[in-house]
Tab-separated table of C-alpha atoms in Angstrom:
chain	number	residue	atom	x	y	z
A	1	UNK	CA	-0.069	-0.155	0.089
A	2	UNK	CA	2.813	2.582	0.872
A	3	UNK	CA	4.565	1.804	-2.530
A	4	UNK	CA	1.153	2.800	-4.222
A	5	UNK	CA	0.949	5.882	-2.306
A	6	UNK	CA	4.716	6.637	-3.131
A	7	UNK	CA	4.075	6.157	-6.547
A	8	UNK	CA	1.099	8.296	-6.663
A	9	UNK	CA	3.017	11.065	-5.254
A	10	UNK	CA	5.896	10.792	-7.583
A	11	UNK	CA	3.124	10.664	-10.309
A	12	UNK	CA	1.475	13.976	-9.054
A	13	UNK	CA	4.959	15.667	-9.053
A	14	UNK	CA	5.821	14.541	-12.287
A	15	UNK	CA	2.466	15.546	-13.740
A	16	UNK	CA	2.908	18.811	-12.247
A	17	UNK	CA	6.209	19.241	-13.762
A	18	UNK	CA	4.924	18.239	-17.142
A	19	UNK	CA	1.846	20.387	-16.670
A	20	UNK	CA	4.184	23.467	-16.060
A	21	UNK	CA	4.873	24.012	-19.807
A	22	UNK	CA	1.132	24.227	-20.695
A	23	UNK	CA	0.829	26.606	-17.562
A	24	UNK	CA	3.573	28.870	-18.763
A	25	UNK	CA	2.437	28.977	-22.350
A	26	UNK	CA	-1.130	29.289	-21.137
A	27	UNK	CA	-0.089	32.525	-19.071
A	28	UNK	CA	0.933	34.186	-22.380
A	29	UNK	CA	-2.288	32.956	-23.936
A	30	UNK	CA	-4.503	34.143	-21.245
A	31	UNK	CA	-3.167	37.792	-22.174
A	32	UNK	CA	-5.614	37.516	-25.339
A	33	UNK	CA	-8.570	37.636	-23.125
A	34	UNK	CA	-9.936	34.222	-24.324
A	35	UNK	CA	-13.580	33.656	-23.259
A	36	UNK	CA	-14.206	31.167	-20.542
A	37	UNK	CA	-15.800	28.742	-23.168
A	38	UNK	CA	-12.655	28.865	-25.101
A	39	UNK	CA	-10.289	28.319	-22.195
A	40	UNK	CA	-12.380	25.241	-21.147
A	41	UNK	CA	-12.138	23.800	-24.643
A	42	UNK	CA	-8.261	24.503	-24.627
A	43	UNK	CA	-7.674	22.891	-21.190
A	44	UNK	CA	-9.827	19.677	-22.179
A	45	UNK	CA	-7.877	19.230	-25.696
A	46	UNK	CA	-4.363	19.659	-23.649
A	47	UNK	CA	-5.485	17.216	-20.966
A	48	UNK	CA	-6.505	14.728	-23.679
A	49	UNK	CA	-3.201	14.980	-25.256
A	50	UNK	CA	-1.430	14.537	-21.835
A	51	UNK	CA	-3.313	11.297	-21.915
A	52	UNK	CA	-2.678	10.113	-25.571
A	53	UNK	CA	0.882	10.933	-25.489
A	54	UNK	CA	2.273	9.284	-22.507
A	55	UNK	CA	0.176	6.291	-23.292
A	56	UNK	CA	2.078	6.006	-26.567
A	57	UNK	CA	5.423	6.419	-24.707
A	58	UNK	CA	4.372	3.837	-22.135
A	59	UNK	CA	3.723	1.180	-24.676
A	60	UNK	CA	6.869	1.905	-26.558
A	61	UNK	CA	8.636	2.158	-23.119
A	62	UNK	CA	7.375	-1.524	-22.089
A	63	UNK	CA	8.417	-3.006	-25.409
A	64	UNK	CA	11.928	-1.556	-25.022
A	65	UNK	CA	11.834	-2.755	-21.285
A	66	UNK	CA	11.123	-6.274	-22.388
A	67	UNK	CA	13.666	-6.159	-25.363
A	68	UNK	CA	16.617	-4.262	-23.605
A	69	UNK	CA	16.262	-4.793	-19.926
A	70	UNK	CA	18.395	-2.526	-17.761
A	71	UNK	CA	19.840	-0.849	-20.588
A	72	UNK	CA	16.429	0.538	-21.280
A	73	UNK	CA	16.288	1.540	-17.686
A	74	UNK	CA	19.212	3.603	-17.737
A	75	UNK	CA	17.959	5.254	-21.239
A	76	UNK	CA	14.835	6.181	-19.371
A	77	UNK	CA	16.574	7.963	-16.657
A	78	UNK	CA	18.872	9.742	-18.985
A	79	UNK	CA	15.959	10.807	-21.100
A	80	UNK	CA	14.219	12.579	-18.054
A	81	UNK	CA	17.606	14.422	-17.346
A	82	UNK	CA	17.964	15.574	-21.054
A	83	UNK	CA	14.069	16.580	-20.835
A	84	UNK	CA	14.667	18.380	-17.748
A	85	UNK	CA	17.684	20.113	-19.078
A	86	UNK	CA	16.080	21.146	-22.228
A	87	UNK	CA	13.104	22.817	-20.429
A	88	UNK	CA	15.476	24.493	-18.106
A	89	UNK	CA	17.430	25.612	-21.285
A	90	UNK	CA	14.298	26.741	-23.150
A	91	UNK	CA	12.968	29.009	-20.412
A	92	UNK	CA	16.047	31.158	-20.370
A	93	UNK	CA	16.739	31.333	-24.148
A	94	UNK	CA	15.912	34.883	-25.525
A	95	UNK	CA	14.300	33.695	-28.449
A	96	UNK	CA	10.550	34.568	-29.182
A	97	UNK	CA	8.962	32.000	-31.484
A	98	UNK	CA	5.937	32.842	-33.639
A	99	UNK	CA	2.926	32.397	-31.420
A	100	UNK	CA	0.113	29.911	-32.538
A	101	UNK	CA	-3.404	30.939	-31.833
A	102	UNK	CA	-5.238	28.293	-29.821
A	103	UNK	CA	-8.291	27.766	-32.241
A	104	UNK	CA	-8.799	25.014	-34.824
A	105	UNK	CA	-5.479	23.466	-36.139
A	106	UNK	CA	-3.545	25.753	-34.063
A	107	UNK	CA	-5.030	24.524	-30.921
A	108	UNK	CA	-4.063	20.717	-32.040
A	109	UNK	CA	-0.472	22.087	-32.811
A	110	UNK	CA	-0.476	23.958	-29.444
A	111	UNK	CA	-1.662	20.640	-27.579
A	112	UNK	CA	0.852	18.619	-29.399
A	113	UNK	CA	3.709	20.844	-28.582
A	114	UNK	CA	3.074	20.978	-24.690
A	115	UNK	CA	2.377	17.199	-24.537
A	116	UNK	CA	5.573	16.081	-26.409
A	117	UNK	CA	7.320	15.843	-23.186
A	118	UNK	CA	4.770	13.712	-21.643
A	119	UNK	CA	5.449	11.076	-24.357
A	120	UNK	CA	9.346	10.875	-23.365
A	121	UNK	CA	8.274	10.595	-19.631
A	122	UNK	CA	5.558	7.907	-20.590
A	123	UNK	CA	8.434	6.035	-22.364
A	124	UNK	CA	10.483	6.266	-19.089
A	125	UNK	CA	7.537	5.156	-17.178
A	126	UNK	CA	6.679	2.124	-19.452
A	127	UNK	CA	10.346	0.984	-18.909
A	128	UNK	CA	9.879	1.278	-15.118
A	129	UNK	CA	6.564	-0.277	-15.298
A	130	UNK	CA	4.240	2.197	-13.962
A	131	UNK	CA	0.613	1.678	-13.467
A	132	UNK	CA	-0.971	2.983	-16.877
A	133	UNK	CA	-4.363	4.102	-15.276
A	134	UNK	CA	-2.679	6.105	-12.638
A	135	UNK	CA	-0.119	7.804	-14.860
A	136	UNK	CA	-2.697	8.625	-17.488
A	137	UNK	CA	-5.210	10.174	-14.792
A	138	UNK	CA	-2.440	12.148	-13.150
A	139	UNK	CA	-0.976	13.533	-16.281
A	140	UNK	CA	-4.498	14.326	-17.903
A	141	UNK	CA	-6.086	16.069	-15.020
A	142	UNK	CA	-2.647	17.866	-14.042
A	143	UNK	CA	-2.316	19.205	-17.477
A	144	UNK	CA	-5.888	20.395	-17.723
A	145	UNK	CA	-6.059	22.091	-14.196
A	146	UNK	CA	-2.483	23.947	-15.025
A	147	UNK	CA	-3.674	24.887	-18.550
A	148	UNK	CA	-6.961	26.454	-17.148
A	149	UNK	CA	-5.084	28.171	-14.088
A	150	UNK	CA	-2.307	29.463	-16.720
A	151	UNK	CA	-5.051	30.913	-19.004
A	152	UNK	CA	-7.068	32.350	-15.996
A	153	UNK	CA	-3.977	33.928	-14.503
A	154	UNK	CA	-2.692	35.077	-17.691
A	155	UNK	CA	-5.991	36.969	-17.854
A	156	UNK	CA	-5.089	38.839	-15.052
A	157	UNK	CA	-1.390	38.954	-14.570
A	158	UNK	CA	0.645	39.766	-17.955
A	159	UNK	CA	2.809	36.730	-18.070
A	160	UNK	CA	5.582	37.529	-15.297
A	161	UNK	CA	5.643	34.038	-13.896
A	162	UNK	CA	5.917	32.046	-17.338
A	163	UNK	CA	9.862	31.626	-17.266
A	164	UNK	CA	10.062	30.275	-13.847
A	165	UNK	CA	7.164	27.866	-13.877
A	166	UNK	CA	8.923	26.142	-16.678
A	167	UNK	CA	12.076	26.233	-15.111
A	168	UNK	CA	10.501	24.551	-11.994
A	169	UNK	CA	9.117	21.724	-14.216
A	170	UNK	CA	12.356	21.174	-15.739
A	171	UNK	CA	14.182	21.052	-12.510
A	172	UNK	CA	11.659	18.456	-11.200
A	173	UNK	CA	12.196	16.139	-14.182
A	174	UNK	CA	15.733	16.591	-14.023
A	175	UNK	CA	15.715	15.484	-10.077
A	176	UNK	CA	13.596	12.454	-11.111
A	177	UNK	CA	16.061	11.317	-13.881
A	178	UNK	CA	19.103	11.693	-11.705
A	179	UNK	CA	16.862	9.863	-8.826
A	180	UNK	CA	16.332	7.154	-11.508
A	181	UNK	CA	20.022	6.546	-12.242
A	182	UNK	CA	21.670	6.680	-9.096
A	183	UNK	CA	20.543	3.899	-6.587
A	184	UNK	CA	20.043	6.157	-3.248
């Protein structure tokens, strides 16, 4: 029972870390004064992508784990470290990419872009044999709630928290990657 609670706490923290990307981008989008119906739709779409992407990653991760064993486990930890470092690096870049509007095809591109990291984490969790339903529930709910929070706060705050929230998410993923590689 305590291992299930520990896994749940770990997954909630990971869901928070992955959702920080959607939160930070949502802060920027919230400045466009989207309607509440549009905010609801954006949050649900991103939540669904944060269910499907880790599911695909977990399927691939379980396959790799069966084929490559311990080597796949080290790759999974390394992948989390790389993903965390990438998130940290990207939040300190001064490159302002073009903004994609969260409507129609742009919403799908936006949802895919903020959920790609959840595929990588799903791959790692699949290698380690995490409970699929628990992972997908935590990631989907976490991403949806953090997206809604980002969009709603962005309506009020003009984006001063964005960079720091993504840095926090990257730091959390980096720490989990190190924990998986080092037996302590």
